Amino acid sequence: MRKYVIMGVQGSGKGTQSELLAADLDIVHISVGDIFRWNVQNHTKMGAQVRRIMASGELVGDDLVESVVQTRLTEHDWNFGFIVDGFPRNRRQAEFFLESYDIDAIILLDLPDSEVRRRVLNRRLCVGCGINYSLIDNSPAVPGRCDTCGGELTTREDDTEEALAVRLRTYHEKTNPVLDLFRRKEYVITVDARPAPEVVQAEIRQQLGLPPAKPQEDQQVGQQEDQGNERA
Ligand code: AMP
């Protein structure tokens, strides 16, 4: 059983790295942001509650976030473990999490703010299957269309200059102190997020003491929608 949390500033590749690790280790990838986005896209009551907050780049309230995480984890479909992405984002969430679960490691993807802006503003998301594209190094063959499902590529509502400024400020003010809390417990491994995804993945695995990844023929780098979202 492996229980990981992946943290890092916006655009640091948390989704991509989580998917790679989850596919190889057969653990469940739980992305709180994906769960919220699924709810927004499917016009659920929760979606209506969080849409504006997300678009502005602010954090959703702790009570709702904690109940989403708790509900998802009590499904117990994670026989071999999980990797949680985008949670905890502040001290209260961290304390709530540590009370309930023993975490093996926090994977911190380290990316300078200057690089964040370039990456985030060039990010596109398929509305059909949720795959992430980067117009910097992973453009689709047909502009605006997903290579896998042909779906339309959109920009996330919160991938704007304004929302990004809010998200970065929130990250430094609220999420960084969480890392100090975890560092005191010696849980944190820090990985440079600037190299190519497979290089970052190899470094994560090396620092976690895992063997090199098995070759995955059909693995989609950057796929965001995990099955868990459907059950959110
Ligand atoms: P992400 O995809 O992780 O960047 O999350 C997108 C948005 O979802 C964030 O900007 C927040 O509005 C909301 N969100 C995701 N995770 C959390 C969390 N742990 N606490 C509060 N809000 C969250």
PDB file of C-alpha atoms and ligand atoms in Angstrom:
ATOM      1  CA  MET A   1       0.000   0.000   0.000  1.00  0.00           C
ATOM      2  CA  ARG A   2       1.409   3.356  -1.055  1.00  0.00           C
ATOM      3  CA  LYS A   3      -0.037   6.720  -0.057  1.00  0.00           C
ATOM      4  CA  TYR A   4       1.383   9.807  -1.671  1.00  0.00           C
ATOM      5  CA  VAL A   5       0.519  13.473  -1.925  1.00  0.00           C
ATOM      6  CA  ILE A   6       1.814  15.510  -4.840  1.00  0.00           C
ATOM      7  CA  MET A   7       2.244  19.251  -4.423  1.00  0.00           C
ATOM      8  CA  GLY A   8       3.586  22.062  -6.534  1.00  0.00           C
ATOM      9  CA  VAL A   9       2.647  25.354  -8.010  1.00  0.00           C
ATOM     10  CA  GLN A  10       0.183  25.608 -10.922  1.00  0.00           C
ATOM     11  CA  GLY A  11       1.546  24.115 -14.132  1.00  0.00           C
ATOM     12  CA  SER A  12       4.267  22.133 -12.386  1.00  0.00           C
ATOM     13  CA  GLY A  13       2.917  18.894 -13.870  1.00  0.00           C
ATOM     14  CA  LYS A  14       1.139  17.390 -10.861  1.00  0.00           C
ATOM     15  CA  GLY A  15      -1.573  15.793 -13.010  1.00  0.00           C
ATOM     16  CA  THR A  16       0.869  14.338 -15.528  1.00  0.00           C
ATOM     17  CA  GLN A  17       3.254  12.958 -12.917  1.00  0.00           C
ATOM     18  CA  SER A  18       0.392  11.539 -10.840  1.00  0.00           C
ATOM     19  CA  GLU A  19      -1.046   9.739 -13.853  1.00  0.00           C
ATOM     20  CA  LEU A  20       2.326   8.212 -14.731  1.00  0.00           C
ATOM     21  CA  LEU A  21       2.923   6.991 -11.206  1.00  0.00           C
ATOM     22  CA  ALA A  22      -0.664   5.805 -10.727  1.00  0.00           C
ATOM     23  CA  ALA A  23      -0.703   3.809 -13.985  1.00  0.00           C
ATOM     24  CA  ASP A  24       2.558   2.081 -13.196  1.00  0.00           C
ATOM     25  CA  LEU A  25       1.928   1.329  -9.520  1.00  0.00           C
ATOM     26  CA  ASP A  26      -1.787   0.582  -9.973  1.00  0.00           C
ATOM     27  CA  ILE A  27      -2.696   3.204  -7.432  1.00  0.00           C
ATOM     28  CA  VAL A  28      -5.628   5.627  -7.689  1.00  0.00           C
ATOM     29  CA  HIS A  29      -5.051   9.234  -8.762  1.00  0.00           C
ATOM     30  CA  ILE A  30      -7.326  11.587  -6.862  1.00  0.00           C
ATOM     31  CA  SER A  31      -7.344  15.161  -8.125  1.00  0.00           C
ATOM     32  CA  VAL A  32      -9.600  17.502  -6.189  1.00  0.00           C
ATOM     33  CA  GLY A  33      -9.427  20.049  -9.038  1.00  0.00           C
ATOM     34  CA  ASP A  34     -10.531  17.374 -11.560  1.00  0.00           C
ATOM     35  CA  ILE A  35     -13.433  16.381  -9.331  1.00  0.00           C
ATOM     36  CA  PHE A  36     -14.563  20.008  -9.153  1.00  0.00           C
ATOM     37  CA  ARG A  37     -14.084  20.503 -12.911  1.00  0.00           C
ATOM     38  CA  TRP A  38     -16.141  17.376 -13.607  1.00  0.00           C
ATOM     39  CA  ASN A  39     -18.933  18.807 -11.465  1.00  0.00           C
ATOM     40  CA  VAL A  40     -18.756  22.171 -13.228  1.00  0.00           C
ATOM     41  CA  GLN A  41     -18.822  20.525 -16.656  1.00  0.00           C
ATOM     42  CA  ASN A  42     -21.767  18.340 -15.710  1.00  0.00           C
ATOM     43  CA  HIS A  43     -23.737  21.175 -14.123  1.00  0.00           C
ATOM     44  CA  THR A  44     -24.152  19.538 -10.748  1.00  0.00           C
ATOM     45  CA  LYS A  45     -25.169  21.423  -7.624  1.00  0.00           C
ATOM     46  CA  MET A  46     -21.594  21.251  -6.402  1.00  0.00           C
ATOM     47  CA  GLY A  47     -20.420  22.544  -9.771  1.00  0.00           C
ATOM     48  CA  ALA A  48     -22.634  25.605  -9.407  1.00  0.00           C
ATOM     49  CA  GLN A  49     -21.250  26.151  -5.917  1.00  0.00           C
ATOM     50  CA  VAL A  50     -17.583  26.133  -6.959  1.00  0.00           C
ATOM     51  CA  ARG A  51     -17.537  27.509 -10.504  1.00  0.00           C
ATOM     52  CA  ARG A  52     -17.056  31.191  -9.749  1.00  0.00           C
ATOM     53  CA  ILE A  53     -14.560  30.537  -6.980  1.00  0.00           C
ATOM     54  CA  MET A  54     -12.468  28.366  -9.262  1.00  0.00           C
ATOM     55  CA  ALA A  55     -12.613  30.793 -12.172  1.00  0.00           C
ATOM     56  CA  SER A  56     -11.334  33.582  -9.911  1.00  0.00           C
ATOM     57  CA  GLY A  57      -8.404  31.458  -8.751  1.00  0.00           C
ATOM     58  CA  GLU A  58      -9.513  31.432  -5.099  1.00  0.00           C
ATOM     59  CA  LEU A  59      -9.645  28.316  -2.940  1.00  0.00           C
ATOM     60  CA  VAL A  60     -12.929  26.477  -2.426  1.00  0.00           C
ATOM     61  CA  GLY A  61     -14.059  26.367   1.235  1.00  0.00           C
ATOM     62  CA  ASP A  62     -12.390  23.812   3.482  1.00  0.00           C
ATOM     63  CA  ASP A  63     -15.622  22.074   4.578  1.00  0.00           C
ATOM     64  CA  LEU A  64     -16.581  21.224   1.018  1.00  0.00           C
ATOM     65  CA  VAL A  65     -13.049  20.224   0.022  1.00  0.00           C
ATOM     66  CA  GLU A  66     -12.658  17.973   3.050  1.00  0.00           C
ATOM     67  CA  SER A  67     -15.978  16.268   2.441  1.00  0.00           C
ATOM     68  CA  VAL A  68     -15.061  15.666  -1.226  1.00  0.00           C
ATOM     69  CA  VAL A  69     -11.724  14.114  -0.238  1.00  0.00           C
ATOM     70  CA  GLN A  70     -13.269  12.050   2.539  1.00  0.00           C
ATOM     71  CA  THR A  71     -16.095  10.774   0.328  1.00  0.00           C
ATOM     72  CA  ARG A  72     -13.651   9.854  -2.416  1.00  0.00           C
ATOM     73  CA  LEU A  73     -11.278   8.040  -0.074  1.00  0.00           C
ATOM     74  CA  THR A  74     -14.008   6.132   1.735  1.00  0.00           C
ATOM     75  CA  GLU A  75     -14.856   4.419  -1.552  1.00  0.00           C
ATOM     76  CA  HIS A  76     -11.872   2.203  -0.768  1.00  0.00           C
ATOM     77  CA  ASP A  77     -11.213   1.338  -4.383  1.00  0.00           C
ATOM     78  CA  TRP A  78      -7.523   1.951  -3.767  1.00  0.00           C
ATOM     79  CA  ASN A  79      -6.291  -1.524  -2.935  1.00  0.00           C
ATOM     80  CA  PHE A  80      -2.707  -0.637  -3.759  1.00  0.00           C
ATOM     81  CA  GLY A  81      -2.816   2.964  -2.565  1.00  0.00           C
ATOM     82  CA  PHE A  82      -3.441   6.454  -3.860  1.00  0.00           C
ATOM     83  CA  ILE A  83      -1.819   9.662  -4.971  1.00  0.00           C
ATOM     84  CA  VAL A  84      -3.672  12.820  -3.972  1.00  0.00           C
ATOM     85  CA  ASP A  85      -3.138  15.850  -6.196  1.00  0.00           C
ATOM     86  CA  GLY A  86      -4.090  19.412  -5.250  1.00  0.00           C
ATOM     87  CA  PHE A  87      -4.783  18.674  -1.602  1.00  0.00           C
ATOM     88  CA  PRO A  88      -3.971  19.772   1.071  1.00  0.00           C
ATOM     89  CA  ARG A  89      -3.670  23.443   0.139  1.00  0.00           C
ATOM     90  CA  ASN A  90      -3.628  25.048   3.557  1.00  0.00           C
ATOM     91  CA  ARG A  91      -2.794  24.207   7.143  1.00  0.00           C
ATOM     92  CA  ARG A  92      -6.310  23.192   8.143  1.00  0.00           C
ATOM     93  CA  GLN A  93      -6.605  20.729   5.252  1.00  0.00           C
ATOM     94  CA  ALA A  94      -3.180  19.324   6.074  1.00  0.00           C
ATOM     95  CA  GLU A  95      -4.085  18.721   9.694  1.00  0.00           C
ATOM     96  CA  PHE A  96      -7.376  17.101   8.684  1.00  0.00           C
ATOM     97  CA  PHE A  97      -5.518  14.799   6.294  1.00  0.00           C
ATOM     98  CA  LEU A  98      -2.744  13.834   8.688  1.00  0.00           C
ATOM     99  CA  GLU A  99      -5.306  12.931  11.354  1.00  0.00           C
ATOM    100  CA  SER A 100      -6.941  10.403   9.049  1.00  0.00           C
ATOM    101  CA  TYR A 101      -4.207   8.943   6.851  1.00  0.00           C
ATOM    102  CA  ASP A 102      -0.597   7.839   7.143  1.00  0.00           C
ATOM    103  CA  ILE A 103       1.234   9.350   4.232  1.00  0.00           C
ATOM    104  CA  ASP A 104       4.381   7.710   2.848  1.00  0.00           C
ATOM    105  CA  ALA A 105       5.706  10.796   1.077  1.00  0.00           C
ATOM    106  CA  ILE A 106       4.904  14.247  -0.198  1.00  0.00           C
ATOM    107  CA  ILE A 107       6.249  14.769  -3.703  1.00  0.00           C
ATOM    108  CA  LEU A 108       7.012  18.444  -4.226  1.00  0.00           C
ATOM    109  CA  LEU A 109       7.404  19.540  -7.852  1.00  0.00           C
ATOM    110  CA  ASP A 110       9.572  22.616  -7.820  1.00  0.00           C
ATOM    111  CA  LEU A 111       9.043  25.204 -10.572  1.00  0.00           C
ATOM    112  CA  PRO A 112       9.987  28.887 -10.622  1.00  0.00           C
ATOM    113  CA  ASP A 113       7.070  31.340 -10.983  1.00  0.00           C
ATOM    114  CA  SER A 114       8.512  32.675 -14.253  1.00  0.00           C
ATOM    115  CA  GLU A 115       8.138  29.240 -15.841  1.00  0.00           C
ATOM    116  CA  VAL A 116       4.660  28.760 -14.335  1.00  0.00           C
ATOM    117  CA  ARG A 117       3.213  31.652 -16.316  1.00  0.00           C
ATOM    118  CA  ARG A 118       4.599  30.377 -19.630  1.00  0.00           C
ATOM    119  CA  ARG A 119       3.321  26.869 -19.009  1.00  0.00           C
ATOM    120  CA  VAL A 120      -0.120  27.752 -17.683  1.00  0.00           C
ATOM    121  CA  LEU A 121      -0.967  30.253 -20.402  1.00  0.00           C
ATOM    122  CA  ASN A 122      -0.035  27.648 -23.036  1.00  0.00           C
ATOM    123  CA  ARG A 123      -2.073  24.857 -21.468  1.00  0.00           C
ATOM    124  CA  ARG A 124      -5.132  23.437 -23.272  1.00  0.00           C
ATOM    125  CA  LEU A 125      -7.625  20.858 -22.056  1.00  0.00           C
ATOM    126  CA  CYS A 126      -9.764  18.490 -24.148  1.00  0.00           C
ATOM    127  CA  VAL A 127     -13.454  18.877 -23.273  1.00  0.00           C
ATOM    128  CA  GLY A 128     -14.076  15.321 -24.481  1.00  0.00           C
ATOM    129  CA  CYS A 129     -11.531  13.159 -22.664  1.00  0.00           C
ATOM    130  CA  GLY A 130      -9.734  15.579 -20.356  1.00  0.00           C
ATOM    131  CA  ILE A 131      -6.231  15.155 -21.800  1.00  0.00           C
ATOM    132  CA  ASN A 132      -3.934  18.105 -21.186  1.00  0.00           C
ATOM    133  CA  TYR A 133      -1.905  19.629 -24.012  1.00  0.00           C
ATOM    134  CA  SER A 134       0.920  22.123 -23.912  1.00  0.00           C
ATOM    135  CA  LEU A 135       1.287  24.376 -26.913  1.00  0.00           C
ATOM    136  CA  ILE A 136       4.980  24.659 -25.990  1.00  0.00           C
ATOM    137  CA  ASP A 137       6.041  21.038 -26.401  1.00  0.00           C
ATOM    138  CA  ASN A 138       2.940  18.881 -26.887  1.00  0.00           C
ATOM    139  CA  SER A 139       0.746  20.556 -29.518  1.00  0.00           C
ATOM    140  CA  PRO A 140      -2.094  18.565 -31.107  1.00  0.00           C
ATOM    141  CA  ALA A 141      -1.667  17.497 -34.751  1.00  0.00           C
ATOM    142  CA  VAL A 142      -4.756  19.529 -35.752  1.00  0.00           C
ATOM    143  CA  PRO A 143      -4.873  22.878 -33.938  1.00  0.00           C
ATOM    144  CA  GLY A 144      -7.712  23.033 -31.406  1.00  0.00           C
ATOM    145  CA  ARG A 145      -8.576  19.303 -31.715  1.00  0.00           C
ATOM    146  CA  CYS A 146      -7.662  16.423 -29.430  1.00  0.00           C
ATOM    147  CA  ASP A 147      -5.381  13.807 -31.036  1.00  0.00           C
ATOM    148  CA  THR A 148      -7.069  11.011 -29.104  1.00  0.00           C
ATOM    149  CA  CYS A 149     -10.826  11.712 -29.268  1.00  0.00           C
ATOM    150  CA  GLY A 150     -11.132  14.640 -31.687  1.00  0.00           C
ATOM    151  CA  GLY A 151     -12.752  16.725 -28.944  1.00  0.00           C
ATOM    152  CA  GLU A 152     -12.447  20.492 -28.768  1.00  0.00           C
ATOM    153  CA  LEU A 153      -9.456  21.899 -26.883  1.00  0.00           C
ATOM    154  CA  THR A 154     -10.261  24.695 -24.471  1.00  0.00           C
ATOM    155  CA  THR A 155      -8.406  26.864 -22.036  1.00  0.00           C
ATOM    156  CA  ARG A 156      -9.226  26.214 -18.398  1.00  0.00           C
ATOM    157  CA  GLU A 157     -11.359  29.020 -17.022  1.00  0.00           C
ATOM    158  CA  ASP A 158      -8.749  29.719 -14.370  1.00  0.00           C
ATOM    159  CA  ASP A 159      -5.751  29.696 -16.752  1.00  0.00           C
ATOM    160  CA  THR A 160      -5.895  33.466 -17.245  1.00  0.00           C
ATOM    161  CA  GLU A 161      -3.375  36.134 -16.212  1.00  0.00           C
ATOM    162  CA  GLU A 162      -5.745  37.442 -13.502  1.00  0.00           C
ATOM    163  CA  ALA A 163      -6.681  34.073 -11.975  1.00  0.00           C
ATOM    164  CA  LEU A 164      -3.083  32.894 -12.197  1.00  0.00           C
ATOM    165  CA  ALA A 165      -1.888  35.889 -10.178  1.00  0.00           C
ATOM    166  CA  VAL A 166      -4.440  35.015  -7.456  1.00  0.00           C
ATOM    167  CA  ARG A 167      -3.526  31.323  -7.552  1.00  0.00           C
ATOM    168  CA  LEU A 168       0.180  32.023  -7.257  1.00  0.00           C
ATOM    169  CA  ARG A 169      -0.340  34.391  -4.343  1.00  0.00           C
ATOM    170  CA  THR A 170      -2.564  31.847  -2.602  1.00  0.00           C
ATOM    171  CA  TYR A 171      -0.004  29.131  -3.212  1.00  0.00           C
ATOM    172  CA  HIS A 172       2.806  31.111  -1.621  1.00  0.00           C
ATOM    173  CA  GLU A 173       0.697  32.394   1.287  1.00  0.00           C
ATOM    174  CA  LYS A 174      -1.317  29.314   2.179  1.00  0.00           C
ATOM    175  CA  THR A 175       0.181  26.221   0.604  1.00  0.00           C
ATOM    176  CA  ASN A 176       3.865  26.835   1.283  1.00  0.00           C
ATOM    177  CA  PRO A 177       3.342  26.757   5.087  1.00  0.00           C
ATOM    178  CA  VAL A 178       1.833  23.266   4.637  1.00  0.00           C
ATOM    179  CA  LEU A 179       5.136  22.150   3.215  1.00  0.00           C
ATOM    180  CA  ASP A 180       6.929  23.373   6.321  1.00  0.00           C
ATOM    181  CA  LEU A 181       4.562  21.249   8.389  1.00  0.00           C
ATOM    182  CA  PHE A 182       5.296  18.169   6.305  1.00  0.00           C
ATOM    183  CA  ARG A 183       9.017  18.899   6.161  1.00  0.00           C
ATOM    184  CA  ARG A 184       9.150  18.757   9.939  1.00  0.00           C
ATOM    185  CA  LYS A 185       7.853  15.208   9.656  1.00  0.00           C
ATOM    186  CA  GLU A 186      10.500  14.493   6.998  1.00  0.00           C
ATOM    187  CA  TYR A 187       7.965  13.414   4.429  1.00  0.00           C
ATOM    188  CA  VAL A 188       8.925  15.721   1.590  1.00  0.00           C
ATOM    189  CA  ILE A 189      10.949  14.841  -1.509  1.00  0.00           C
ATOM    190  CA  THR A 190      11.670  17.799  -3.803  1.00  0.00           C
ATOM    191  CA  VAL A 191      11.993  17.289  -7.546  1.00  0.00           C
ATOM    192  CA  ASP A 192      12.966  19.840 -10.194  1.00  0.00           C
ATOM    193  CA  ALA A 193       9.861  20.102 -12.431  1.00  0.00           C
ATOM    194  CA  ARG A 194      11.597  21.872 -15.349  1.00  0.00           C
ATOM    195  CA  PRO A 195      12.868  18.847 -17.343  1.00  0.00           C
ATOM    196  CA  ALA A 196      10.709  16.686 -19.653  1.00  0.00           C
ATOM    197  CA  PRO A 197       7.916  14.637 -17.953  1.00  0.00           C
ATOM    198  CA  GLU A 198       9.753  11.297 -18.212  1.00  0.00           C
ATOM    199  CA  VAL A 199      12.882  12.791 -16.648  1.00  0.00           C
ATOM    200  CA  VAL A 200      10.850  14.242 -13.777  1.00  0.00           C
ATOM    201  CA  GLN A 201       9.114  10.885 -13.328  1.00  0.00           C
ATOM    202  CA  ALA A 202      12.437   9.024 -13.191  1.00  0.00           C
ATOM    203  CA  GLU A 203      13.709  11.439 -10.536  1.00  0.00           C
ATOM    204  CA  ILE A 204      10.535  11.020  -8.443  1.00  0.00           C
ATOM    205  CA  ARG A 205      10.887   7.258  -8.572  1.00  0.00           C
ATOM    206  CA  GLN A 206      14.545   7.364  -7.705  1.00  0.00           C
ATOM    207  CA  GLN A 207      13.907   9.595  -4.683  1.00  0.00           C
ATOM    208  CA  LEU A 208      11.027   7.381  -3.554  1.00  0.00           C
ATOM    209  CA  GLY A 209      13.245   4.310  -3.850  1.00  0.00           C
ATOM    210  CA  LEU A 210      11.044   2.785  -6.571  1.00  0.00           C
ATOM    211  CA  PRO A 211      12.436   0.718  -9.467  1.00  0.00           C
ATOM    212  CA  PRO A 212      12.453   2.390 -12.928  1.00  0.00           C
ATOM    213  CA  ALA A 213       9.008   2.530 -14.585  1.00  0.00           C
ATOM    214  CA  LYS A 214       7.788  -0.448 -16.605  1.00  0.00           C
ATOM    215  CA  PRO A 215       7.342   0.489 -20.285  1.00  0.00           C
ATOM    216  CA  GLN A 216       3.685   1.492 -20.785  1.00  0.00           C
ATOM    217  CA  GLU A 217       2.654   1.189 -24.413  1.00  0.00           C
ATOM    218  CA  ASP A 218      -0.738   2.814 -24.152  1.00  0.00           C
ATOM    219  CA  GLN A 219      -0.066   5.206 -21.365  1.00  0.00           C
ATOM    220  CA  GLN A 220      -1.272   8.746 -22.124  1.00  0.00           C
ATOM    221  CA  VAL A 221       0.999  11.375 -20.650  1.00  0.00           C
ATOM    222  CA  GLY A 222      -1.056  14.268 -19.409  1.00  0.00           C
ATOM    223  CA  GLN A 223      -4.353  12.437 -19.102  1.00  0.00           C
ATOM    224  CA  GLN A 224      -6.324  14.168 -16.374  1.00  0.00           C
ATOM    225  CA  GLU A 225      -9.649  12.398 -16.085  1.00  0.00           C
ATOM    226  CA  ASP A 226      -9.255   9.394 -13.855  1.00  0.00           C
ATOM    227  CA  GLN A 227     -12.143   7.049 -13.307  1.00  0.00           C
ATOM    228  CA  GLY A 228     -12.576   8.433  -9.829  1.00  0.00           C
ATOM    229  CA  ASN A 229     -14.004  11.642 -11.220  1.00  0.00           C
ATOM    230  CA  GLU A 230     -17.040   9.880 -12.568  1.00  0.00           C
ATOM    231  CA  ARG A 231     -17.902   8.831  -9.059  1.00  0.00           C
ATOM    232  CA  ALA A 232     -17.314  12.233  -7.515  1.00  0.00           C
TER     233      ALA A 232
HETATM  234  P1  AMP B   1      -6.199  22.559  -9.493  1.00  0.00           P
HETATM  235  O1  AMP B   1      -6.626  21.848 -10.715  1.00  0.00           O
HETATM  236  O2  AMP B   1      -5.604  21.669  -8.463  1.00  0.00           O
HETATM  237  O3  AMP B   1      -5.352  23.765  -9.795  1.00  0.00           O
HETATM  238  O4  AMP B   1      -7.540  23.130  -8.827  1.00  0.00           O
HETATM  239  C1  AMP B   1      -8.383  24.020  -9.513  1.00  0.00           C
HETATM  240  C2  AMP B   1      -9.185  24.841  -8.528  1.00  0.00           C
HETATM  241  O5  AMP B   1     -10.005  23.970  -7.724  1.00  0.00           O
HETATM  242  C3  AMP B   1      -8.361  25.634  -7.503  1.00  0.00           C
HETATM  243  O6  AMP B   1      -7.881  26.868  -8.016  1.00  0.00           O
HETATM  244  C4  AMP B   1      -9.401  25.820  -6.402  1.00  0.00           C
HETATM  245  O7  AMP B   1     -10.366  26.811  -6.743  1.00  0.00           O
HETATM  246  C5  AMP B   1     -10.105  24.462  -6.404  1.00  0.00           C
HETATM  247  N1  AMP B   1      -9.394  23.518  -5.514  1.00  0.00           N
HETATM  248  C6  AMP B   1      -8.743  22.380  -5.872  1.00  0.00           C
HETATM  249  N2  AMP B   1      -8.206  21.773  -4.806  1.00  0.00           N
HETATM  250  C7  AMP B   1      -8.509  22.552  -3.742  1.00  0.00           C
HETATM  251  C8  AMP B   1      -8.228  22.478  -2.353  1.00  0.00           C
HETATM  252  N3  AMP B   1      -7.513  21.471  -1.811  1.00  0.00           N
HETATM  253  N4  AMP B   1      -8.694  23.475  -1.548  1.00  0.00           N
HETATM  254  C9  AMP B   1      -9.428  24.476  -2.048  1.00  0.00           C
HETATM  255  N5  AMP B   1      -9.731  24.618  -3.340  1.00  0.00           N
HETATM  256  C10 AMP B   1      -9.284  23.670  -4.194  1.00  0.00           C
END
